[in-house]
Amino acid sequence: MCDFAVIFDFNGTMLFDTQIQFRAWNDLAEETLGHGLSEEEFLRCTNGRPSRETVEYFWGDVEEEQMEELIARKRRKYKELCLAHPEMFHLADGITEVLDLLKKHEIPFTIATSSNPRSMDFYFEHLGLAAWFDRDAVICSDRRFPGKPAPDIYRIAAQELGFPPEQCIVVEDALAGAYAARSAGIGYIVIIDPESSGSIWVGDQVDDVINEYHELYEQLCNIMHAFHIEAQQNRKDELD
């Protein structure tokens, strides 16, 4: 068995739903604020963060009752859009092959997401995630810990997998998630950028940027091959 684990973000990473997310928030803003949102500002400032932070950013300091109402309305809109647009509401192309590879080689993996538990239940119901994941083991944003870019979620995920953070690979789509992973001490951070936007690049927070999951598949195969060669050499050294 290879001595590493993989942690996936979900929204925008395993499910390319950023446009659905934006449409749901934008519709809510038009209804409650009287104007739409800047898509560029939404992506730059709130993408990958918990819903409460999006409300705080665009709606300002609201009472808790209004906060809960806005979040609930957005979630209803989002789910309606998902079910109305199956052409967008599906797992990312190539991700199932990556998950099958990890499962076949018994490499531990999980999801660590800013989505709330009810939304995760929705994804399990409609996207067939139970083929690869134990729902109870998925780390969701349930207000037990601060959201990304705080490192807590990735520290918890690594601990649940039984690996030190430096032996984990994180797959993300947002800079907030990359900051969270780096602050958690994650050893290798991959960003998926299917539209080749160039908005996130390799640097202090990110080790690699990929456009398609076949690139991650190849990387994992190479890593496993390297571990296999190392194990063979170790066995040879022991015999010698």
mmCIF file of C-alpha atoms in Angstrom, residues 25 37 42 46-47 49-60:
data_model
loop_
_atom_site.group_PDB
_atom_site.id
_atom_site.type_symbol
_atom_site.label_atom_id
_atom_site.label_comp_id
_atom_site.label_asym_id
_atom_site.label_seq_id
_atom_site.Cartn_x
_atom_site.Cartn_y
_atom_site.Cartn_z
ATOM 1 C CA TRP A 25 -26.701 33.712 -5.412
ATOM 2 C CA LEU A 37 -23.810 40.425 -8.251
ATOM 3 C CA PHE A 42 -18.086 36.552 -6.502
ATOM 4 C CA THR A 46 -16.365 34.274 -1.972
ATOM 5 C CA ASN A 47 -15.763 31.205 -4.144
ATOM 6 C CA ARG A 49 -16.106 29.807 1.245
ATOM 7 C CA PRO A 50 -19.107 28.911 3.457
ATOM 8 C CA SER A 51 -22.517 30.423 2.642
ATOM 9 C CA ARG A 52 -22.495 32.574 5.760
ATOM 10 C CA GLU A 53 -19.388 34.374 4.534
ATOM 11 C CA THR A 54 -20.984 35.016 1.137
ATOM 12 C CA VAL A 55 -24.006 36.580 2.841
ATOM 13 C CA GLU A 56 -21.773 38.682 5.084
ATOM 14 C CA TYR A 57 -19.743 39.867 2.099
ATOM 15 C CA PHE A 58 -22.623 40.887 -0.199
ATOM 16 C CA TRP A 59 -25.491 41.534 2.247
ATOM 17 C CA GLY A 60 -23.449 42.972 5.097
#
